[in-house]
PDB file of C-alpha atoms in Angstrom:
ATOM      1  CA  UNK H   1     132.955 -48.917 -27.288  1.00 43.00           C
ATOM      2  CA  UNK H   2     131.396 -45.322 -27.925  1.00 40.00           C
ATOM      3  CA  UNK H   3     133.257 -42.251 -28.865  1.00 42.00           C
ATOM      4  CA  UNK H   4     132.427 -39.312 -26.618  1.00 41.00           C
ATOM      5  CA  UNK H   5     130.772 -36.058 -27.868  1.00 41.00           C
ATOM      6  CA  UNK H   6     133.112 -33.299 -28.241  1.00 44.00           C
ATOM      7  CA  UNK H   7     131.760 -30.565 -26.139  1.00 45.00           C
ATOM      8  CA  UNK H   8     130.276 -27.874 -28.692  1.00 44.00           C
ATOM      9  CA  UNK H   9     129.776 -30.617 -31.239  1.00 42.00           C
ATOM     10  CA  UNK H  10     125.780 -30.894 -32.741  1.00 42.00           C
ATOM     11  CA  UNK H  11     123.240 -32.606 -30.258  1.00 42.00           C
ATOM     12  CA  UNK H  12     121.965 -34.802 -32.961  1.00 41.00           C
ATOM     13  CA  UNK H  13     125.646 -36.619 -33.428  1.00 40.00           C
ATOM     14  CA  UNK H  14     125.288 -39.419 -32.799  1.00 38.00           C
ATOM     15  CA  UNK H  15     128.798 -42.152 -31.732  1.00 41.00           C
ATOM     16  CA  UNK H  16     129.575 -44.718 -34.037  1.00 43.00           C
ATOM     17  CA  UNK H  17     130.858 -48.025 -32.223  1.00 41.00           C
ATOM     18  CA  UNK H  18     134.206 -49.051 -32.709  1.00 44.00           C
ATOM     19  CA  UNK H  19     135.564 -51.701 -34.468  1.00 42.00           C
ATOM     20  CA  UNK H  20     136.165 -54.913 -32.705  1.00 42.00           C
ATOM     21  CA  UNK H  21     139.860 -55.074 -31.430  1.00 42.00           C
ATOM     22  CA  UNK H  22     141.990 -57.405 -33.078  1.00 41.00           C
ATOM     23  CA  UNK H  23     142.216 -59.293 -29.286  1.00 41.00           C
ATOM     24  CA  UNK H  24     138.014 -59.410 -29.417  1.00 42.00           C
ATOM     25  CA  UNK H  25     136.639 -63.414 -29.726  1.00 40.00           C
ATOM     26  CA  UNK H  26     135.226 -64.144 -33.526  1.00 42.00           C
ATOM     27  CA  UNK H  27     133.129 -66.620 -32.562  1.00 44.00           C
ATOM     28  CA  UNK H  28     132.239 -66.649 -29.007  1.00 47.00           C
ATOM     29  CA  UNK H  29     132.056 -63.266 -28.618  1.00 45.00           C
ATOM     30  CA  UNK H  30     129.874 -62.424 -31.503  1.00 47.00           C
ATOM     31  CA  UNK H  31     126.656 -62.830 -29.080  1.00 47.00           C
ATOM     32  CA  UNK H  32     127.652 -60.473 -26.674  1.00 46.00           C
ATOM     33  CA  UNK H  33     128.990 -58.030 -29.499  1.00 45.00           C
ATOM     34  CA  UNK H  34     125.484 -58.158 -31.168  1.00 47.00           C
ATOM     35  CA  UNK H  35     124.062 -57.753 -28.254  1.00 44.00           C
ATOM     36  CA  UNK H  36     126.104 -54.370 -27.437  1.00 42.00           C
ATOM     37  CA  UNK H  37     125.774 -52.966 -31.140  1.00 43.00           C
ATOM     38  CA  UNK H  38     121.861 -53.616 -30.687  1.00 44.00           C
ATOM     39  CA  UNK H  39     121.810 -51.770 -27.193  1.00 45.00           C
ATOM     40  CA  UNK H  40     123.754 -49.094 -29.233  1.00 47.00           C
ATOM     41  CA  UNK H  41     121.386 -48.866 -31.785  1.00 42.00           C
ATOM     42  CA  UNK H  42     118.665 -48.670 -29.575  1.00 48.00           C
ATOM     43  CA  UNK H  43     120.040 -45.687 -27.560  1.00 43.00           C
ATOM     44  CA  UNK H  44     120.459 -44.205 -30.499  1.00 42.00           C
ATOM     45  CA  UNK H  45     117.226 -43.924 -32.600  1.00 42.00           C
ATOM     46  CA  UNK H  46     115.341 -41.895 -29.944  1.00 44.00           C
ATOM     47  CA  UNK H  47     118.460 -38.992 -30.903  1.00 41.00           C
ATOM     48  CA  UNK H  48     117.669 -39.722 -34.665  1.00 38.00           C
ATOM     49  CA  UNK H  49     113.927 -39.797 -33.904  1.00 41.00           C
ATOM     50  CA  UNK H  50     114.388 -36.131 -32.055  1.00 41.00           C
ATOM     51  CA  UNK H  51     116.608 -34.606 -34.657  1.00 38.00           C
ATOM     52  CA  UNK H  52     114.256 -35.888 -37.401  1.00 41.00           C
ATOM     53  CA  UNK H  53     111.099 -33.996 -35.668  1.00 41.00           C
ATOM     54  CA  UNK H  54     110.287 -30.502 -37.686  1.00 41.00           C
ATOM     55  CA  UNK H  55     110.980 -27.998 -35.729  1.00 42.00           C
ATOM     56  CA  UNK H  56     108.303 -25.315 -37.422  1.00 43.00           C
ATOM     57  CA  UNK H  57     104.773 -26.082 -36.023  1.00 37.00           C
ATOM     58  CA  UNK H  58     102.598 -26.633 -38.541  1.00 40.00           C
ATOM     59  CA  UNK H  59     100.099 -23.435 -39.663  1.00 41.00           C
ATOM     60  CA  UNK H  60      96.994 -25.488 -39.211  1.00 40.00           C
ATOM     61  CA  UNK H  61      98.269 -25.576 -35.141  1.00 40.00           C
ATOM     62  CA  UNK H  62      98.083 -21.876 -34.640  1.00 40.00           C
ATOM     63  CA  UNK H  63      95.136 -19.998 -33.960  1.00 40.00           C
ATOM     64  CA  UNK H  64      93.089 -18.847 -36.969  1.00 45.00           C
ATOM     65  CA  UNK H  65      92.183 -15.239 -36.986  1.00 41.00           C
ATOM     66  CA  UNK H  66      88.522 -14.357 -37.033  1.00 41.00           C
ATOM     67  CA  UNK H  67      86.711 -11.611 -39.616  1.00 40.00           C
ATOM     68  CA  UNK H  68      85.168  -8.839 -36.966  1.00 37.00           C
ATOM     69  CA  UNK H  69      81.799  -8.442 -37.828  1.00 37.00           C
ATOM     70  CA  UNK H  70      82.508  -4.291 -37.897  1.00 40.00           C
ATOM     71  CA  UNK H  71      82.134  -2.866 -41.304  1.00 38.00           C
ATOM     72  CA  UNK H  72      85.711  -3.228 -42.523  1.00 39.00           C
ATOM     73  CA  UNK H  73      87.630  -0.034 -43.757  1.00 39.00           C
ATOM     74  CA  UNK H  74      88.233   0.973 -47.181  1.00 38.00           C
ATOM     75  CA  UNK H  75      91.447   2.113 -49.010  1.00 39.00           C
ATOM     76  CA  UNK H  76      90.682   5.860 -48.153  1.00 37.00           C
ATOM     77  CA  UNK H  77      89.884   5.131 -44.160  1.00 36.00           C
ATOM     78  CA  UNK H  78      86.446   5.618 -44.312  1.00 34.00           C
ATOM     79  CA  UNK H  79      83.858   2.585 -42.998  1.00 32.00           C
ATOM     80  CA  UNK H  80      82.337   1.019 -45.763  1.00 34.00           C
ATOM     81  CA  UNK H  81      78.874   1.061 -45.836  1.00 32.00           C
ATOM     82  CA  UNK H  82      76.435  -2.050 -46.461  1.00 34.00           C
ATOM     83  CA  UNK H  83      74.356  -2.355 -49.113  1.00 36.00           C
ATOM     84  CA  UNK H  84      71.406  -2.361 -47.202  1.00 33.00           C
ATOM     85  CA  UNK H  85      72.195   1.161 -45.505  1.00 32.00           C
ATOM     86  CA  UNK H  86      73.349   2.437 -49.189  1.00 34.00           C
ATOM     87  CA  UNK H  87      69.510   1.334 -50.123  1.00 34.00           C
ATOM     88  CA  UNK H  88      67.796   3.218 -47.481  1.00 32.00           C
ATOM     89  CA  UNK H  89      65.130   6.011 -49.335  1.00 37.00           C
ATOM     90  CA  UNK H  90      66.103   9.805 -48.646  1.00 38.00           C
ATOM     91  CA  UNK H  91      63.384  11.980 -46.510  1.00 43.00           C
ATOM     92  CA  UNK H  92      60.576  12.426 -48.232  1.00 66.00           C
ATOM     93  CA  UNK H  93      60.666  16.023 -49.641  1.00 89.00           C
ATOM     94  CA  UNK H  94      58.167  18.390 -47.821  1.00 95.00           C
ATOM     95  CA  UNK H  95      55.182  19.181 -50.033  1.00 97.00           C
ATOM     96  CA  UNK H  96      55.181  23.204 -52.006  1.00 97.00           C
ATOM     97  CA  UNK H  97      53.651  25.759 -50.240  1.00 98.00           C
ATOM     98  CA  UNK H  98      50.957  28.414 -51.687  1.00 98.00           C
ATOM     99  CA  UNK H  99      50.662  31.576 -49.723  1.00 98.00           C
ATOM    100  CA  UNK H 100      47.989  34.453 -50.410  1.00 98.00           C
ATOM    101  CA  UNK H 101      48.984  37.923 -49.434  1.00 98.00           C
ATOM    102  CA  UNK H 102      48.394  41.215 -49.970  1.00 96.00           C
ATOM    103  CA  UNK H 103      51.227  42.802 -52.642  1.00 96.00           C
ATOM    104  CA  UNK H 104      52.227  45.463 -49.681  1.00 96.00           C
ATOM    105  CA  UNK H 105      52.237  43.176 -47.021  1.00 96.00           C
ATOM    106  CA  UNK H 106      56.023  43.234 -45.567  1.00 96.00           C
ATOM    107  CA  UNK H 107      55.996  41.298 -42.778  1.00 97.00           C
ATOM    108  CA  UNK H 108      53.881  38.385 -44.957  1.00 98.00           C
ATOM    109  CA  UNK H 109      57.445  38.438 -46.902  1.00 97.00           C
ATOM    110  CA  UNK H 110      58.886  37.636 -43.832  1.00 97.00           C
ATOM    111  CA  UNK H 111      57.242  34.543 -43.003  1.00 98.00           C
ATOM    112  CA  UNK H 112      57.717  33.270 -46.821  1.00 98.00           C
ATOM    113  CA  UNK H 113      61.324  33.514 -46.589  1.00 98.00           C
ATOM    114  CA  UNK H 114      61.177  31.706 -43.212  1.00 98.00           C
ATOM    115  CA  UNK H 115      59.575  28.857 -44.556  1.00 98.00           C
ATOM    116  CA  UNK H 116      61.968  28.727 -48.126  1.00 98.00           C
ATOM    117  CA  UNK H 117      64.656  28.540 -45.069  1.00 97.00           C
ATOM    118  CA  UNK H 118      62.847  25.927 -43.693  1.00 97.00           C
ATOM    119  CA  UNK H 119      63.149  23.964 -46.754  1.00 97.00           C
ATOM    120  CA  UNK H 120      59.320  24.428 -47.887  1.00 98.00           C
ATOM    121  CA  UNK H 121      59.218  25.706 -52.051  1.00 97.00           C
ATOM    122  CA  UNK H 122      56.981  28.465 -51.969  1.00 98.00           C
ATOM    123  CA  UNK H 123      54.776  30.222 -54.380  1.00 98.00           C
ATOM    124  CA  UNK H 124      53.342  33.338 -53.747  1.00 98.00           C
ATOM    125  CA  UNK H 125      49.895  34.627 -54.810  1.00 97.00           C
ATOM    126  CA  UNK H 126      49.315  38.178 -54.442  1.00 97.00           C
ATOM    127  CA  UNK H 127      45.929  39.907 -53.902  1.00 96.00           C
ATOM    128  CA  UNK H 128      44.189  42.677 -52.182  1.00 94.00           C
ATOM    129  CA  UNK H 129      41.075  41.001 -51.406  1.00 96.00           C
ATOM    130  CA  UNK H 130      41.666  37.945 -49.234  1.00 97.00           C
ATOM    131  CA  UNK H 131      38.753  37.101 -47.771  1.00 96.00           C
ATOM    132  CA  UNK H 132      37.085  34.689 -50.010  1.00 97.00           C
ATOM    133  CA  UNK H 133      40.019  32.658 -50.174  1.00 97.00           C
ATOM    134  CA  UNK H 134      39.872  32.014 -45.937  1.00 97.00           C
ATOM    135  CA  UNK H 135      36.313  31.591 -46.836  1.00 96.00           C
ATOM    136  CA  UNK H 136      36.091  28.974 -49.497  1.00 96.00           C
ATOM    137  CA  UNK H 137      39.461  27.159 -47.070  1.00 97.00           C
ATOM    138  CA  UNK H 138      37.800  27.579 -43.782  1.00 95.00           C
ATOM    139  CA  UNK H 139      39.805  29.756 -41.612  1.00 97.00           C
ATOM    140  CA  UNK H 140      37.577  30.007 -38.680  1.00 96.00           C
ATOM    141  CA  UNK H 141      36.442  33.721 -37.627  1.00 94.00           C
ATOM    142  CA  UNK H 142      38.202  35.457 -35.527  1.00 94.00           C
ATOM    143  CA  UNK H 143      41.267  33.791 -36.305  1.00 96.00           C
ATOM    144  CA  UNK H 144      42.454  35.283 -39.103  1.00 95.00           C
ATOM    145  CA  UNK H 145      45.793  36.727 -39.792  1.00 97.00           C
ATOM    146  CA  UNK H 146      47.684  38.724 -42.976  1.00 96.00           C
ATOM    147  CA  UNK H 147      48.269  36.001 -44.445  1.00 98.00           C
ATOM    148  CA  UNK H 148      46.407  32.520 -45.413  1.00 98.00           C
ATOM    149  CA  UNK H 149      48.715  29.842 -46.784  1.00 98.00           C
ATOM    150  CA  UNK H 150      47.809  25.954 -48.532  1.00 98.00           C
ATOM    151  CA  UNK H 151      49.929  22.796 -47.517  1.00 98.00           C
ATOM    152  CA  UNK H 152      49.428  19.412 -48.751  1.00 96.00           C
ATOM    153  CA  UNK H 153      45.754  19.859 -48.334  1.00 96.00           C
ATOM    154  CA  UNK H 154      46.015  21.778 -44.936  1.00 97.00           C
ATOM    155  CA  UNK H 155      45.482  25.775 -44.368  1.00 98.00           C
ATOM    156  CA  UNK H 156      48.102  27.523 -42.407  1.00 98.00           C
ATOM    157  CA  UNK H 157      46.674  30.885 -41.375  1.00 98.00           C
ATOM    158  CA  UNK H 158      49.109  33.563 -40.263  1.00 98.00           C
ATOM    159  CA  UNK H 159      52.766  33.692 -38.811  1.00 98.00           C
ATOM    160  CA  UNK H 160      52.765  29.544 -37.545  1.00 98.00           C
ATOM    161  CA  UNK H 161      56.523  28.560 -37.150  1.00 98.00           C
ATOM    162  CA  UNK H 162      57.823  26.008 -39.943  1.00 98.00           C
ATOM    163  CA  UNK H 163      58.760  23.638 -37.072  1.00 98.00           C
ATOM    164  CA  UNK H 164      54.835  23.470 -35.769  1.00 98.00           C
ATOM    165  CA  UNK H 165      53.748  23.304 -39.833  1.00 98.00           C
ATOM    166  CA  UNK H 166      55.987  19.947 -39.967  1.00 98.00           C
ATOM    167  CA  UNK H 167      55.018  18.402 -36.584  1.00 97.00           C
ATOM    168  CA  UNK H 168      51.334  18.181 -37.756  1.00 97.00           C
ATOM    169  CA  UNK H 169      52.292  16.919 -41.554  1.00 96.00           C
ATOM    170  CA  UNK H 170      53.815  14.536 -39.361  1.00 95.00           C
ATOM    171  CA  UNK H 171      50.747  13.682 -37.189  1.00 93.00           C
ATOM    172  CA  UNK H 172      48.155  14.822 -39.658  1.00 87.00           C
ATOM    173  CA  UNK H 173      44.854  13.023 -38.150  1.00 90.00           C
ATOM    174  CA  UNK H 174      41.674  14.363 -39.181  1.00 93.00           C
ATOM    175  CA  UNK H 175      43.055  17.933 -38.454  1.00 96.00           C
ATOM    176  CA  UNK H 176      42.297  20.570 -41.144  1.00 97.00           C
ATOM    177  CA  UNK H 177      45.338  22.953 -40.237  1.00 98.00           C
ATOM    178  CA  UNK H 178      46.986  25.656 -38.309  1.00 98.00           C
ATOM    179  CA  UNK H 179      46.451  29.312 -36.770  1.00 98.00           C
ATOM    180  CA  UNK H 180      47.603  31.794 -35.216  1.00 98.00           C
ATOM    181  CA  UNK H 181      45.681  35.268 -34.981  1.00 96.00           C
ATOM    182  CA  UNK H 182      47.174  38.224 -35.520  1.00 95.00           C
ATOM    183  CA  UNK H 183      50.406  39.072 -35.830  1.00 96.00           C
ATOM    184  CA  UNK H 184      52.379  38.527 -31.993  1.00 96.00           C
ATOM    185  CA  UNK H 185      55.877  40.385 -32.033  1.00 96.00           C
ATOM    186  CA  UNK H 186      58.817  37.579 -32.235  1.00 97.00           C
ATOM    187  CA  UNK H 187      56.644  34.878 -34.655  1.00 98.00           C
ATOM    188  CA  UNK H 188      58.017  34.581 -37.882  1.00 98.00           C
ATOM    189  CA  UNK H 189      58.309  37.275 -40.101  1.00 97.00           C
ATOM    190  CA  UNK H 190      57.236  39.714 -36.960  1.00 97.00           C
ATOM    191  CA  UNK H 191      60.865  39.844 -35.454  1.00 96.00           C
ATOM    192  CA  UNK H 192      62.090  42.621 -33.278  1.00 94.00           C
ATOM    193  CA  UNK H 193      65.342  44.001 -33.344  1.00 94.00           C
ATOM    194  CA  UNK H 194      66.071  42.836 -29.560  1.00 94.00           C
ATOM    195  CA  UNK H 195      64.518  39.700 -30.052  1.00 93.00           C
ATOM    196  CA  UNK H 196      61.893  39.602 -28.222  1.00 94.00           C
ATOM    197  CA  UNK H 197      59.055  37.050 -28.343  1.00 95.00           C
ATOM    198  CA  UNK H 198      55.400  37.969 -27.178  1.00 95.00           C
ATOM    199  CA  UNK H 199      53.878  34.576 -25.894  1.00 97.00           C
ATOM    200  CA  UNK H 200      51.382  33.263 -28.126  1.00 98.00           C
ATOM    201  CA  UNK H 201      49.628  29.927 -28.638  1.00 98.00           C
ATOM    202  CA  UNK H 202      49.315  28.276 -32.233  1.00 98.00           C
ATOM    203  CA  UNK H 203      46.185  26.198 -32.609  1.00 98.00           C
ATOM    204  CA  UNK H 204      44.896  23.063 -34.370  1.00 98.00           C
ATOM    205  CA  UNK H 205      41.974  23.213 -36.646  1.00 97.00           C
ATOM    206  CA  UNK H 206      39.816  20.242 -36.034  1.00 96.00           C
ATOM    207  CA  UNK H 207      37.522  18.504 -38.367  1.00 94.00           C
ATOM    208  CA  UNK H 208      34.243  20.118 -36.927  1.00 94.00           C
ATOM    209  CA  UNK H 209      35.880  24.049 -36.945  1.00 94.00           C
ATOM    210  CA  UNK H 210      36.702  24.360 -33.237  1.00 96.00           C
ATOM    211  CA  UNK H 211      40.401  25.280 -32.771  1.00 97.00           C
ATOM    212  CA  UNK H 212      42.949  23.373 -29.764  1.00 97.00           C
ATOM    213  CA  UNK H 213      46.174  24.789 -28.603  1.00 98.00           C
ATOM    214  CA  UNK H 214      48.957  23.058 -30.110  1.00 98.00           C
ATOM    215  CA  UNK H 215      51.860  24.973 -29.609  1.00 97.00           C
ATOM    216  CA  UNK H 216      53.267  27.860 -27.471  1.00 97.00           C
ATOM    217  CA  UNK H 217      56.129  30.292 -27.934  1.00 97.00           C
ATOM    218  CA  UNK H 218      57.625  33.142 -26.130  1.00 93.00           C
ATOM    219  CA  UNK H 219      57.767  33.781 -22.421  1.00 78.00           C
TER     220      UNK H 219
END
């Protein structure tokens, strides 16, 4: 009744029934014909059926990639950069400097270039008479130095490191500035050709005059 596949023939051919023989009944044996072309039919639409299935699966079946939520990369390689980060302010510039020295006074040249390095603008007034100007800012006595210098309201007397000068713009409080007596081998603007530092103590002037240690260098 059915032709048999060829091996190496398609999987979705499908036999065609024969015709009836010329020796098959015409009337009596049209029942059981039906009934064999039905049975046929019906083994036969499940191969249809399968060949007729798409054989891609669809792109809304696989998994959808998901946007990391790292900064993604620009053309060049570099990260971009939010526009919240690009907003952030700079560092507040650090306020100008006035320092009062004596015209001849070498080592107070010293301790003004330490402090341009430092990032501070300085200006420089020169004079051979400075005590009314650690008078009228309050240098306390006995504490004086070569030099007497004005920051953002503050008086820095003598050779205080720039690093000490921006820890207390930092932490202000009610103090009124910096000292550091004399002029201790090693501070800046008093280096030493083997670099040696003589221990010293910078101190805090507080609001009522007395001085605190607030930093110490050297060994």
């Amino acid at each position: 009744m059915f032709r048999t596949i060829p091996p190496g023939a398609p999987a979705c051919t499908v036999a065609a029934p024969s015709a009836p023989s010329a020796s098959s009944p015409s009337r009596d044996g049209r029942g059981s014909l039906h009934a064999l072309l039905l049975i046929g039919l019906g083994l036969a639409l499940p191969a249809l059926t399968a060949c007729a299935a798409p054989t891609d699966v669809p792109a809304a079946s696989a998994p959808r990639a998901t946007a990391s939520p790292k900064a993604a990369a620009t053309p060049g390689g570099r990260t971009a950069v939010s526009k919240a980060a690009a907003a952030m302010p700079a560092t507040r510039a650090l306020p100008p400097v006035l320092v009062h020295k004596s015209p001849t006074c070498g080592c107070c040249t010293g301790w003004v270039e330490h402090m341009r390095k430092a990032g501070f603008t300085v200006q420089v007034d020169e004079r051979e008479d400075l005590e009314p100007v650690k008078k009228r800012l309050g240098v306390p006595l006995g504490k004086g130095s070569c030099h007497t210098a004005e920051i953002a309201g503050l008086v820095i007397e003598g050779h205080v490191p720039a690093a000490d000068i921006k820890r207390l713009l930092a932490e202000r409080g009610d103090a009124r500035g910096l000292v550091l007596p004399g002029m201790p081998l090693g501070s800046p603007g008093m280096e030493v050709p083997d670099g040696r530092v003589q221990r010293y103590t910078v101190e805090r002037i507080e609001a009522d005059g007395r001085t605190t240690p607030f930093a110490t260098h050297g060994q």
